[in-house]
C-alpha positions as protocol buffer text, in pm:
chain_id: "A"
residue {
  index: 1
  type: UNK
  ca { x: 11970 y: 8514 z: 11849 }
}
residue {
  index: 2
  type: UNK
  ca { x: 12150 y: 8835 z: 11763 }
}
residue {
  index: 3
  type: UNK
  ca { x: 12053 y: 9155 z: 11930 }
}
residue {
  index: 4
  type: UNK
  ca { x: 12268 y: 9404 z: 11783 }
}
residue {
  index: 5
  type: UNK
  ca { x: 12005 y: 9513 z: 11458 }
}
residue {
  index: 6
  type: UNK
  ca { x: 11650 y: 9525 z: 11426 }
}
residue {
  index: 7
  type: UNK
  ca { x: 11447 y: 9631 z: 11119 }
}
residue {
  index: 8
  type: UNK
  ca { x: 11078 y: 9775 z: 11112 }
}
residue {
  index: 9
  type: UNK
  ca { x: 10832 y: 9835 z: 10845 }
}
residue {
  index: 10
  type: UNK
  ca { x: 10432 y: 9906 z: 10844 }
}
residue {
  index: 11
  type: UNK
  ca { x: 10248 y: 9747 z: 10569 }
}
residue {
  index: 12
  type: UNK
  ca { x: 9921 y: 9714 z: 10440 }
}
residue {
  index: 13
  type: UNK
  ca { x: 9860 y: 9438 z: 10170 }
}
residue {
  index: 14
  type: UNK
  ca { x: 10184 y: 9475 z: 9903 }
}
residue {
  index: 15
  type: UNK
  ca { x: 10279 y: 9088 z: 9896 }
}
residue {
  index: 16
  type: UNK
  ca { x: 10564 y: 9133 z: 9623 }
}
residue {
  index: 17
  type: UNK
  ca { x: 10708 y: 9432 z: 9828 }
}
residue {
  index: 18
  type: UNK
  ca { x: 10689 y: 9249 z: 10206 }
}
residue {
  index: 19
  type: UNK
  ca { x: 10813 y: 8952 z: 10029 }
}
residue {
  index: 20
  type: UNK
  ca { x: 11139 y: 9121 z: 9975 }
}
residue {
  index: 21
  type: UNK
  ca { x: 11133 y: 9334 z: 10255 }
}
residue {
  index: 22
  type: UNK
  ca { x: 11119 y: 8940 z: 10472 }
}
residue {
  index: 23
  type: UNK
  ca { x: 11351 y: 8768 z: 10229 }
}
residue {
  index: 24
  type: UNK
  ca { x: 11613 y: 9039 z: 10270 }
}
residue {
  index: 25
  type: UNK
  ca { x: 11599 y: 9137 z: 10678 }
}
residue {
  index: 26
  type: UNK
  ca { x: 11486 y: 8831 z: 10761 }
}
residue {
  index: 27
  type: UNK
  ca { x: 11762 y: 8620 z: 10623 }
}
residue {
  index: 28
  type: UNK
  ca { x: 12003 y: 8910 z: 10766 }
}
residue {
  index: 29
  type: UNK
  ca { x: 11882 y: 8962 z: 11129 }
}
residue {
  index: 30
  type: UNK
  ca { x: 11644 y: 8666 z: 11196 }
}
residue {
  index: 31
  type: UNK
  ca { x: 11314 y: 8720 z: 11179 }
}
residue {
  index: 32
  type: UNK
  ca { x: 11298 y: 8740 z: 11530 }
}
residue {
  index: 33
  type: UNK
  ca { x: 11489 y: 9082 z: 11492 }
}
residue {
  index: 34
  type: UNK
  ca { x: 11174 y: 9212 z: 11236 }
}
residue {
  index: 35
  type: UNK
  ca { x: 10905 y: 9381 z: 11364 }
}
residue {
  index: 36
  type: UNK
  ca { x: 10607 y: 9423 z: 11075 }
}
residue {
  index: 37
  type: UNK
  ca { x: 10354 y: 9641 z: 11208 }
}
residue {
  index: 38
  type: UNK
  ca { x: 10018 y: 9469 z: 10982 }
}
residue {
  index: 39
  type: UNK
  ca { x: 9794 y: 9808 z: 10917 }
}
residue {
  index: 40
  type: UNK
  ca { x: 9401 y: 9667 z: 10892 }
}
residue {
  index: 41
  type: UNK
  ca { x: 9467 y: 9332 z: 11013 }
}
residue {
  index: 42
  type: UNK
  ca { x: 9602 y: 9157 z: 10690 }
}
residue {
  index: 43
  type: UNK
  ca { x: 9557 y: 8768 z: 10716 }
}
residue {
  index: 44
  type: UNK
  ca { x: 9805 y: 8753 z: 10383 }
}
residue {
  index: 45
  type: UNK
  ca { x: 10017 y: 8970 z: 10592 }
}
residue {
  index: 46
  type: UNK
  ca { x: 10002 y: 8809 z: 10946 }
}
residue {
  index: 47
  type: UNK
  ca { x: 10119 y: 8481 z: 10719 }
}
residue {
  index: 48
  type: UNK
  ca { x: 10385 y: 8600 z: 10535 }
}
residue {
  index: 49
  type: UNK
  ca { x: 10575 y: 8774 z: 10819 }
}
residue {
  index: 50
  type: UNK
  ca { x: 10478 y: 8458 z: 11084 }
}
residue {
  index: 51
  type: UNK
  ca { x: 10833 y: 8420 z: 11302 }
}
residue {
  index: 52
  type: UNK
  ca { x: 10831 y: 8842 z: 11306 }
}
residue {
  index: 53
  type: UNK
  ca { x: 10715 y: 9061 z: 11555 }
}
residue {
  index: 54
  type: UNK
  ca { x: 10386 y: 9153 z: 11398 }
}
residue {
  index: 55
  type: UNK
  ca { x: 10216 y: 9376 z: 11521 }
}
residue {
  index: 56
  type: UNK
  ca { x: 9836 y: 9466 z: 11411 }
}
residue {
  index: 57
  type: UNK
  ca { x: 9662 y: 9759 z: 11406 }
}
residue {
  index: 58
  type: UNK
  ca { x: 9321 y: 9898 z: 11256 }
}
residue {
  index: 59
  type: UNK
  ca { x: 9271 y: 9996 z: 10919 }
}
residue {
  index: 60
  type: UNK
  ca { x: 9025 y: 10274 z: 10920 }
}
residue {
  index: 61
  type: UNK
  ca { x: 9073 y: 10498 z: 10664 }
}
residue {
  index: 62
  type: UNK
  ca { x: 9204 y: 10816 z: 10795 }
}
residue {
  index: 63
  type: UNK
  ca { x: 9324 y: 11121 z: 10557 }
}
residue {
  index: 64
  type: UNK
  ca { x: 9651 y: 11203 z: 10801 }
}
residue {
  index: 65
  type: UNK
  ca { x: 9722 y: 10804 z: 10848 }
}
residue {
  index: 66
  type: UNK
  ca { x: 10081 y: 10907 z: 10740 }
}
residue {
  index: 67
  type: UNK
  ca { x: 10124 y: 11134 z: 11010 }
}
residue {
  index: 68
  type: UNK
  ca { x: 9993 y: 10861 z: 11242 }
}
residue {
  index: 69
  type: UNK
  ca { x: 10183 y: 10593 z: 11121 }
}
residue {
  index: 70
  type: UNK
  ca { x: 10498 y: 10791 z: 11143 }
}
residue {
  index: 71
  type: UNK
  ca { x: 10397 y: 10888 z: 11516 }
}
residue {
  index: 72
  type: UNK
  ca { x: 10384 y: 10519 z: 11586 }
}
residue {
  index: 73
  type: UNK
  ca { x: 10707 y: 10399 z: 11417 }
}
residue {
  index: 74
  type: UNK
  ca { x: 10894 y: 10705 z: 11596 }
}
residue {
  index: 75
  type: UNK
  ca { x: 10763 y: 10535 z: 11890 }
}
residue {
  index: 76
  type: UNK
  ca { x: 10836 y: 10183 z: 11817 }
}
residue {
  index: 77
  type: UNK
  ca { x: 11208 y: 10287 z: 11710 }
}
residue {
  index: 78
  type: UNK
  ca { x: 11271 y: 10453 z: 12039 }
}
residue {
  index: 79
  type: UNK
  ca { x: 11135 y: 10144 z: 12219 }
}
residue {
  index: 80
  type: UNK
  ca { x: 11340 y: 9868 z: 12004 }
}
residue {
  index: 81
  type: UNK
  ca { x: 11669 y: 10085 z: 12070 }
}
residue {
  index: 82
  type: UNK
  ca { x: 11664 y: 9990 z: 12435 }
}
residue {
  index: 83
  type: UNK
  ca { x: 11727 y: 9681 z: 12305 }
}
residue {
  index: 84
  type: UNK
  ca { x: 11932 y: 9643 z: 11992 }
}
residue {
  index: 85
  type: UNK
  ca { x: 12224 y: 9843 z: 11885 }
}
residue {
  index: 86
  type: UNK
  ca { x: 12120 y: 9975 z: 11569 }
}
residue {
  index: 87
  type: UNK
  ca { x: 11718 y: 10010 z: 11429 }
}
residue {
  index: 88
  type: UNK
  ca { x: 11668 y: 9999 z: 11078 }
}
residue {
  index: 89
  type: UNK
  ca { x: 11310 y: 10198 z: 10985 }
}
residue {
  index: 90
  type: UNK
  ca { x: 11147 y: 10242 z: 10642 }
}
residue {
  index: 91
  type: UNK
  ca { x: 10894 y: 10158 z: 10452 }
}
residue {
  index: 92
  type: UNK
  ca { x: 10829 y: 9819 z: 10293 }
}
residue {
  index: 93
  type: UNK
  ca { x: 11001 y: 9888 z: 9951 }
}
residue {
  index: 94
  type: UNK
  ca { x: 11306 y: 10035 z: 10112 }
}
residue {
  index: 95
  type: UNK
  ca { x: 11622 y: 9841 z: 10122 }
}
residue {
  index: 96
  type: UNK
  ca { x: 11931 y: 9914 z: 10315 }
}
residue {
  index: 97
  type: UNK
  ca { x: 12218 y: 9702 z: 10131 }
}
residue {
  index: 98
  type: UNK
  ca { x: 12543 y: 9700 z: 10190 }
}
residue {
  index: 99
  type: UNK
  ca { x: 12826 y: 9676 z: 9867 }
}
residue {
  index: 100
  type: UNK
  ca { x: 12918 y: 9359 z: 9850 }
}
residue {
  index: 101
  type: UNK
  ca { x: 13300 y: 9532 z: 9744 }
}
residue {
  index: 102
  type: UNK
  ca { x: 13324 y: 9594 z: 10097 }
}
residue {
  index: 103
  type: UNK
  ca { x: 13272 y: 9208 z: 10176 }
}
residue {
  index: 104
  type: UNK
  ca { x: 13015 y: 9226 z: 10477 }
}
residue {
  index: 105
  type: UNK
  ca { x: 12681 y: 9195 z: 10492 }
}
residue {
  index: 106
  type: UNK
  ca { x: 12451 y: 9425 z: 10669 }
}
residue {
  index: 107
  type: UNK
  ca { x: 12476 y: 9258 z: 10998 }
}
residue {
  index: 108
  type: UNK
  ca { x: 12810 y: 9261 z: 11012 }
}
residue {
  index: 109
  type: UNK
  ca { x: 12857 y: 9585 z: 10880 }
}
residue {
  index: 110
  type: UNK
  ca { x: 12632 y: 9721 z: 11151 }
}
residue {
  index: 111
  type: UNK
  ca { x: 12824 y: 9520 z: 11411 }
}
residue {
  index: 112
  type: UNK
  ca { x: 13135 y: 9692 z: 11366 }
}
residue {
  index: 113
  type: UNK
  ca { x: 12997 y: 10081 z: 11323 }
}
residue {
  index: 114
  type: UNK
  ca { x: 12978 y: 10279 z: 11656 }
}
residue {
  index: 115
  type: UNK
  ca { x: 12614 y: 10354 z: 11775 }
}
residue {
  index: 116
  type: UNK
  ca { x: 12490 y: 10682 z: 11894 }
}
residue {
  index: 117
  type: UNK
  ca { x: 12478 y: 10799 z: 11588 }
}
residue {
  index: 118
  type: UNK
  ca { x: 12195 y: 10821 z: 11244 }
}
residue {
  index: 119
  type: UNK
  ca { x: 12341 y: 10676 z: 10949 }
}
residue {
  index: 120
  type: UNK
  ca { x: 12224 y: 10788 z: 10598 }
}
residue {
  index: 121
  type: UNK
  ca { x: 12248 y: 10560 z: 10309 }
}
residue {
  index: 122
  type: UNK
  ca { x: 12242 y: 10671 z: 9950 }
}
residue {
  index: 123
  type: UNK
  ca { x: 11927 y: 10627 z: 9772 }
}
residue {
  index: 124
  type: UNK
  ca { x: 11902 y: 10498 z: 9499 }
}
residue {
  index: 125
  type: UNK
  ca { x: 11599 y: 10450 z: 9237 }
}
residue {
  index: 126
  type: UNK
  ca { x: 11585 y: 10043 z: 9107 }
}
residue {
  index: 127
  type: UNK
  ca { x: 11414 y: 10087 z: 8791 }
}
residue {
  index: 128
  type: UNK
  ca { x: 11292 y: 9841 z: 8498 }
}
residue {
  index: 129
  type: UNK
  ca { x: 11424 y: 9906 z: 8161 }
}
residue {
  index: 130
  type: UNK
  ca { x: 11155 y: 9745 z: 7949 }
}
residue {
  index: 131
  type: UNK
  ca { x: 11316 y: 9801 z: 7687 }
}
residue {
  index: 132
  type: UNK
  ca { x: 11646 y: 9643 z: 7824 }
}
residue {
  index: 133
  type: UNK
  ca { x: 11504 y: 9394 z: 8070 }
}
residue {
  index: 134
  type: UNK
  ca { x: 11211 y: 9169 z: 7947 }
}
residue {
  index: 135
  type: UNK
  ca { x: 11321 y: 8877 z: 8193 }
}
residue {
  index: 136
  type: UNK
  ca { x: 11025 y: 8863 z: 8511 }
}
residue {
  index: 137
  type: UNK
  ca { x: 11135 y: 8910 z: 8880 }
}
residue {
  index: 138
  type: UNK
  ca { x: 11127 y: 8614 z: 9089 }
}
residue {
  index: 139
  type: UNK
  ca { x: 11316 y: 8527 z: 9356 }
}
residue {
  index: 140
  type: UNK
  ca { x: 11543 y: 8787 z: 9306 }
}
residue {
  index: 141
  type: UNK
  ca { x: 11525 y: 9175 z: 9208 }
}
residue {
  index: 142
  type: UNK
  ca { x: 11888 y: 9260 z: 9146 }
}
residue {
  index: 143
  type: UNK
  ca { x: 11999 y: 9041 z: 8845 }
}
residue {
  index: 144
  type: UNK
  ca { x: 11651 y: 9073 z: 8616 }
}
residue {
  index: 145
  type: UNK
  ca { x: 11650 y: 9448 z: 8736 }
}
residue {
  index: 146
  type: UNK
  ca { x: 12021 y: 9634 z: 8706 }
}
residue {
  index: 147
  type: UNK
  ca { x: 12011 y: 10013 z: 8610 }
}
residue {
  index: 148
  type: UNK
  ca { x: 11958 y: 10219 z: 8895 }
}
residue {
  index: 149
  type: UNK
  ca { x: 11872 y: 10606 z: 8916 }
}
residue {
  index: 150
  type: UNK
  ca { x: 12011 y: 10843 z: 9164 }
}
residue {
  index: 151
  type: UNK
  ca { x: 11737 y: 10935 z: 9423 }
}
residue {
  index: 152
  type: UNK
  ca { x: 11811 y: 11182 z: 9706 }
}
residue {
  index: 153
  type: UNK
  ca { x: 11406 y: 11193 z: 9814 }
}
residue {
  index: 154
  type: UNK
  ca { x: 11527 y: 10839 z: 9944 }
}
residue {
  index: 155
  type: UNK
  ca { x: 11867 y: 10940 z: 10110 }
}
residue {
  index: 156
  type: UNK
  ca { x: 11712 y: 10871 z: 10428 }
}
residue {
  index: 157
  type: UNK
  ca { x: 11836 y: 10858 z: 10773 }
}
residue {
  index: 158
  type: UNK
  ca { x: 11684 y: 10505 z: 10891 }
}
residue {
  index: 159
  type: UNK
  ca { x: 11964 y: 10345 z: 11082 }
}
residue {
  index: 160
  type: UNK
  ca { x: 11898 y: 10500 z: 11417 }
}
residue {
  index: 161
  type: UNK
  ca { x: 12090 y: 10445 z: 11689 }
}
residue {
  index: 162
  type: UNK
  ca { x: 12032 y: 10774 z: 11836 }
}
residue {
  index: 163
  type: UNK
  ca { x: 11713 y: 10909 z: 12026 }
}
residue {
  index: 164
  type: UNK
  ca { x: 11641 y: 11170 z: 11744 }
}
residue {
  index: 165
  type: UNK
  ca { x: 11260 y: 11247 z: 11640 }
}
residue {
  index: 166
  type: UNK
  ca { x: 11232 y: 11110 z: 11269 }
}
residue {
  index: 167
  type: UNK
  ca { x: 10981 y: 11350 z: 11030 }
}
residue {
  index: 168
  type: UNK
  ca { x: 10667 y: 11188 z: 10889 }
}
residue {
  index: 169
  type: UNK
  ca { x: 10803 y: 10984 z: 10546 }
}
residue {
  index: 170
  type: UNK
  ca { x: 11148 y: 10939 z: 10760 }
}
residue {
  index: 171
  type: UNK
  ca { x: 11355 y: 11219 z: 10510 }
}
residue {
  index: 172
  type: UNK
  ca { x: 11420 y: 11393 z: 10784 }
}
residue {
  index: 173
  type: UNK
  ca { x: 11585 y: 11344 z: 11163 }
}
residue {
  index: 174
  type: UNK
  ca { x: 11655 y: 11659 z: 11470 }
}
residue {
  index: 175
  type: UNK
  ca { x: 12042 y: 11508 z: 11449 }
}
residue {
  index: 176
  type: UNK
  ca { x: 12271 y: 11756 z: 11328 }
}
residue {
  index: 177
  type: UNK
  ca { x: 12521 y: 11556 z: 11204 }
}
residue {
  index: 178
  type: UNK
  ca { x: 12470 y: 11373 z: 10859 }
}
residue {
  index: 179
  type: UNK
  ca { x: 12664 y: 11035 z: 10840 }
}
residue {
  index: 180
  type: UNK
  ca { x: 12683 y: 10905 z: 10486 }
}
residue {
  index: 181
  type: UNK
  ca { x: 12902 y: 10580 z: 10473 }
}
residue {
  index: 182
  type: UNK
  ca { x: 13071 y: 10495 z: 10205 }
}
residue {
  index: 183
  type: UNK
  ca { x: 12969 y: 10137 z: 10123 }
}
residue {
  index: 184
  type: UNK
  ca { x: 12562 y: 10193 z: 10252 }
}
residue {
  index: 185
  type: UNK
  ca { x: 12291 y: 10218 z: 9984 }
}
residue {
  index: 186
  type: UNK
  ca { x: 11894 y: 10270 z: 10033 }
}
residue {
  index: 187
  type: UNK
  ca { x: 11707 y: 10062 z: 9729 }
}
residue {
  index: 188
  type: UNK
  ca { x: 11413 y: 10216 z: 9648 }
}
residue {
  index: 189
  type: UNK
  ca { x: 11207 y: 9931 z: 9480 }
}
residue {
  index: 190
  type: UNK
  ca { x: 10880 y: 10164 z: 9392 }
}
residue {
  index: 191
  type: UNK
  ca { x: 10978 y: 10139 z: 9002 }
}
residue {
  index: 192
  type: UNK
  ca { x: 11128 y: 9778 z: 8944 }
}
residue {
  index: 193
  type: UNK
  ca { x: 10869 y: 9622 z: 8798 }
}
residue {
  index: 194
  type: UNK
  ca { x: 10605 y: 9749 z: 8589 }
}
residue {
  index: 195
  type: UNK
  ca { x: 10330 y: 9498 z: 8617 }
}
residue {
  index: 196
  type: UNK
  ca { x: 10339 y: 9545 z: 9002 }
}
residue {
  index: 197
  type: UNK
  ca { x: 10382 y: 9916 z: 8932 }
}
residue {
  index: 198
  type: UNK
  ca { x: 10054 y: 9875 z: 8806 }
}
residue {
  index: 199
  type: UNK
  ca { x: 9925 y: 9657 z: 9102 }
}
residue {
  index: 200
  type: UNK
  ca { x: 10054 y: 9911 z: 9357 }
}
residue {
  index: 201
  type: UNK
  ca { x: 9925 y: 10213 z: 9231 }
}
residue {
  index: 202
  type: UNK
  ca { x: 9598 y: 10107 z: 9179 }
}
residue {
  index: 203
  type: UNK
  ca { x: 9629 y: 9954 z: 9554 }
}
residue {
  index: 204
  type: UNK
  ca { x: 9683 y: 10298 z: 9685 }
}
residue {
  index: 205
  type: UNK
  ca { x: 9436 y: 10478 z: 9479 }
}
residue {
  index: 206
  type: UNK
  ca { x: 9181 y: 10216 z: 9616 }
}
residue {
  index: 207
  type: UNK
  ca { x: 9300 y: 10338 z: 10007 }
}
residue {
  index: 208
  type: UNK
  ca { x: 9275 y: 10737 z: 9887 }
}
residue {
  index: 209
  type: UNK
  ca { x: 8936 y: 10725 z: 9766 }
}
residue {
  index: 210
  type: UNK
  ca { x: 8811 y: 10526 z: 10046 }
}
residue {
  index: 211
  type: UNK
  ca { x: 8972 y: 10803 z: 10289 }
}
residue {
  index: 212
  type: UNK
  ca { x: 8805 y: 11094 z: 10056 }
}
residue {
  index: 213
  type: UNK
  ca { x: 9015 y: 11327 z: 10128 }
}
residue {
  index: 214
  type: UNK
  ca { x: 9222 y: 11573 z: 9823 }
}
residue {
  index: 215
  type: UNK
  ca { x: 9553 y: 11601 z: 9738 }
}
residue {
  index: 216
  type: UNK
  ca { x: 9590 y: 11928 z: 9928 }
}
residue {
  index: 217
  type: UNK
  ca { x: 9426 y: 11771 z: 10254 }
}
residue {
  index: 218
  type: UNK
  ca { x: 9564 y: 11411 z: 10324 }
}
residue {
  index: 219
  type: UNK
  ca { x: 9886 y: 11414 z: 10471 }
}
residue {
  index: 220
  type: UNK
  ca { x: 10099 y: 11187 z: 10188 }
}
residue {
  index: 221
  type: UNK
  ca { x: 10237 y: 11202 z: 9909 }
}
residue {
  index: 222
  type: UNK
  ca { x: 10104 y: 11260 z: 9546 }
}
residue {
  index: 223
  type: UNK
  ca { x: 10144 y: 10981 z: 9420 }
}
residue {
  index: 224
  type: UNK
  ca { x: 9899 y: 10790 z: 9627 }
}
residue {
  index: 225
  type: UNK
  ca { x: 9648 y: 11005 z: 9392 }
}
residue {
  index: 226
  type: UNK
  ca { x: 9472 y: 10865 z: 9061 }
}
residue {
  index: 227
  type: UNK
  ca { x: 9512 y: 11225 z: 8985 }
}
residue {
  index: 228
  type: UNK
  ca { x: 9837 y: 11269 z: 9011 }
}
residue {
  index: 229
  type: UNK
  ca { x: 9923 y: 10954 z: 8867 }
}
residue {
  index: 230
  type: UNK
  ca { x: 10018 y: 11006 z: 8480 }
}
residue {
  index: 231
  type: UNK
  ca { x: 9978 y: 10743 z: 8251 }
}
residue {
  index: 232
  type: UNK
  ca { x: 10206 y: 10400 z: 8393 }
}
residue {
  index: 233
  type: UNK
  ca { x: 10362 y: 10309 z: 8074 }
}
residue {
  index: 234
  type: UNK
  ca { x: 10422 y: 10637 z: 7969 }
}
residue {
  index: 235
  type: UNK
  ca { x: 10645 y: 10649 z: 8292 }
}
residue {
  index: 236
  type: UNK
  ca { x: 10828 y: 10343 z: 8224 }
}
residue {
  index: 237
  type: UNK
  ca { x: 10924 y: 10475 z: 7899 }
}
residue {
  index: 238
  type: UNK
  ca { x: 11073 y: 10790 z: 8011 }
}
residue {
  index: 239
  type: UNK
  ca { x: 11329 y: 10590 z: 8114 }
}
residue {
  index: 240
  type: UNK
  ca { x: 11459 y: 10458 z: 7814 }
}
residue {
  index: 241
  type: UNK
  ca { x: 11630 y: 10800 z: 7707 }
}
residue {
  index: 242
  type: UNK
  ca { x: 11802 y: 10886 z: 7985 }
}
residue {
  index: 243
  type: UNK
  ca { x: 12183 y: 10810 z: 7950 }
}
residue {
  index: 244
  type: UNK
  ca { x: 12312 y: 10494 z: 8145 }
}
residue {
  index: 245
  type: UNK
  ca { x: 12693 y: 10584 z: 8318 }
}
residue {
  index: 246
  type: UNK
  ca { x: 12891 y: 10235 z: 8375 }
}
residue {
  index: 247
  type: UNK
  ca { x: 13121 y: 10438 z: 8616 }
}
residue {
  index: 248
  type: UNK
  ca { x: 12938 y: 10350 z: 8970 }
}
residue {
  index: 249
  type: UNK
  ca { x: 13193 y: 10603 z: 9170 }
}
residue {
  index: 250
  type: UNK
  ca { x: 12884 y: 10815 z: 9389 }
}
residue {
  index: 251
  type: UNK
  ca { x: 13165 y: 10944 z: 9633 }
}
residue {
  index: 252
  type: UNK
  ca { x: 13066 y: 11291 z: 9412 }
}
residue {
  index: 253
  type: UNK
  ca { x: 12709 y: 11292 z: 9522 }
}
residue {
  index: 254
  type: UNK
  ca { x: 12786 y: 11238 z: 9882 }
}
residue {
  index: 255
  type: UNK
  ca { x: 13046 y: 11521 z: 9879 }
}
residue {
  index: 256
  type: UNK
  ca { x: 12734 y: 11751 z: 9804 }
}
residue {
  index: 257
  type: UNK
  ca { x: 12519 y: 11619 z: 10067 }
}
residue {
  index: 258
  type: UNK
  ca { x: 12763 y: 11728 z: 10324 }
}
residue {
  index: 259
  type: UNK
  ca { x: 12767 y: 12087 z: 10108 }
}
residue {
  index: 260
  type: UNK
  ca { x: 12447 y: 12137 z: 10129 }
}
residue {
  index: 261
  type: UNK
  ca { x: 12359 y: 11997 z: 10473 }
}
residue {
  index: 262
  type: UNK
  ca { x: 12189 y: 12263 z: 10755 }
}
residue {
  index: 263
  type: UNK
  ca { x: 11910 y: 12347 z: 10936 }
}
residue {
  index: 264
  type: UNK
  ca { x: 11551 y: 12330 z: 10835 }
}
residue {
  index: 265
  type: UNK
  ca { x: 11404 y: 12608 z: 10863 }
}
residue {
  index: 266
  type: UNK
  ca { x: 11282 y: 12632 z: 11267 }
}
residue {
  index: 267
  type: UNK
  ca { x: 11167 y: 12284 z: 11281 }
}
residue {
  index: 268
  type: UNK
  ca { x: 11441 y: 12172 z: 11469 }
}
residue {
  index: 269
  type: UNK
  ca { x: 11498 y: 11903 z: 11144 }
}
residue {
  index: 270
  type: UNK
  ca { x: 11814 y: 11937 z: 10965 }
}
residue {
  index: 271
  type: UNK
  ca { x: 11860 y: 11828 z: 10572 }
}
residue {
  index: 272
  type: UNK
  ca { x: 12056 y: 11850 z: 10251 }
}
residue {
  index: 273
  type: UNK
  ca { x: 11981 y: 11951 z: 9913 }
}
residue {
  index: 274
  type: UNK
  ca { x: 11765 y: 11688 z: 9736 }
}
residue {
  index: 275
  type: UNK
  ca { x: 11812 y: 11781 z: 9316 }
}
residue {
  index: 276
  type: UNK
  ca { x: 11691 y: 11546 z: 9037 }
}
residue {
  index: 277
  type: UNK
  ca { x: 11966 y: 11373 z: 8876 }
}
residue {
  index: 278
  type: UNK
  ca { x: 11924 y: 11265 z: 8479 }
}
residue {
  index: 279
  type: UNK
  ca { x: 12206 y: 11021 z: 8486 }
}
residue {
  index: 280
  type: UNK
  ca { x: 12103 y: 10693 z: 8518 }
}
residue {
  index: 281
  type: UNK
  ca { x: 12360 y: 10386 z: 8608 }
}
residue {
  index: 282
  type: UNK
  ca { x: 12405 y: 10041 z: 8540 }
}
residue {
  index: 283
  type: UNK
  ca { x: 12477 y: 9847 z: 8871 }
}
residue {
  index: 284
  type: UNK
  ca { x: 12830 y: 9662 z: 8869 }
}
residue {
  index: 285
  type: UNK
  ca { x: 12764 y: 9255 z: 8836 }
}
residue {
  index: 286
  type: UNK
  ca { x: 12871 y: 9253 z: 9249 }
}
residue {
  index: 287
  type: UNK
  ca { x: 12536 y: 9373 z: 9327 }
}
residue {
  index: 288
  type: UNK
  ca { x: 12319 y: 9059 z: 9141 }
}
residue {
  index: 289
  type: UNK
  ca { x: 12148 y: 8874 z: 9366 }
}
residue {
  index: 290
  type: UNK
  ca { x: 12210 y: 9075 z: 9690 }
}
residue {
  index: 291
  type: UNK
  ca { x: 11801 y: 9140 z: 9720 }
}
């Protein structure tokens, strides 16, 4: 049993997403290395992540559960890095791959990088082309799914070896030095696959009305809102204009991270620049198969 990198997600229900999320850190740490924490108790939960550290908690509906559930995976972080070299923290469609070009995987990738230290992967967007990409996900996202969109919001700093506070929706860290390897990529999988686009959102629509809180008042983001929703295919669609670059060379965005990286504000956090990017890319054949 290795006990060099752990990973850590919270989940509540999301099979297809925990699926991946197991399939991926699982087979690259051991599941003994994967702590789920199960938010309300989920039995389809508790089964799918059995040979993980899970971890259940209630389920109450609560409008600032996100600043709670951040408190406790600050928390649980700090804890696991007593033991493990390197924590990996995010949520359950979040990703941390490395390029296969470099030709390790994440566990040995991690194995050679010096700890004491936050590491920030690049974030980037997976997104169905429906248009492009009628073929179902299975087994595999990366193959069916392979155009990508740059995504800064999820340029996060979740491999922690460091005893840094982490901000609530882990964008942020009080470490003033930004580490972006080169070959280290955050997947954000929110957007690669319409029908359980459709699933998800009306999942987490279900969880904001029960809380009955507004927009303006629950602690999360937007998007967890029927009203701030849009209309799902209407979204899908938008990306079918966008043009699609073949040139996957991000060294360019990176360089502007570091630009634009300071303090923010008096909150002790420290960030970079976070722009939206129209380009949209087309992942090199490497990458199919890697989640």
């Amino acid at each position: 049993m290795q006990s060099d990198v752990a990973a850590v997600t919270m989940v509540r229900d999301d099979p297809f997403f925990l699926k991946a999320w197991l399939r991926h850190y699982g087979g690259l740490l051991g599941r003994e290395n994967c702590t789920v924490i199960n938010h309300g108790h989920g039995a389809a939960v508790a089964r799918l992540a059995e040979g993980c550290n899970v971890i259940g908690i209630p389920g109450d509906p609560h409008p600032n559960f996100d600043m709670k559930r951040w408190r406790l995976l600050n928390n649980v972080v700090q804890g696991l890095r007593c033991y493990y070299r390197h924590v990996i923290v995010g949520d359950v469609d979040e990703l941390v791959v490395v390029d296969p070009e470099d030709g390790r995987d994440l566990l040995s990738y991690l194995r050679d990088t010096r700890g004491k230290r936050i590491l920030t992967p690049l974030g980037l967007e997976v997104i169905h082309r429906t248009d492009l990409e009628p073929a179902p996900v299975t087994d595999r996202i990366l193959g069916p799914r392979r155009h990508v969109q740059l995504a800064p919001h999820y340029s996060k700093p979740c491999i922690v070896s460091h005893g840094a506070k982490i901000a609530r929706g882990g964008h942020f860290t009080q470490y003033d030095t930004l580490h972006t390897p080169v070959a280290l990529y955050l997947l954000h999988l929110k957007f690669c696959d319409f029908d359980t686009y459709v699933q998800t959102m009306n999942a987490r629509n279900r969880v904001t009305e029960e809380v009955g809180a507004s927009v303006q008042e629950a602690a999360i983001g937007r998007h967890w809102f029927a009203e701030a929703r849009g209309e799902d295919r209407a979204v899908f669609d938008g990306f079918h204009a966008q043009e699609v670059r073949e040139d996957f060379d991000l060294g360019w965005v990176r360089r502007r991270m570091h630009r634009s990286w300071a303090p923010r504000g008096e909150t002790g956090y420290w960030a970079f620049k976070r722009p939206d990017y129209a380009e949209q890319y087309r992942l090199p054949e490497r990458f199919t198969g890697l989640v």
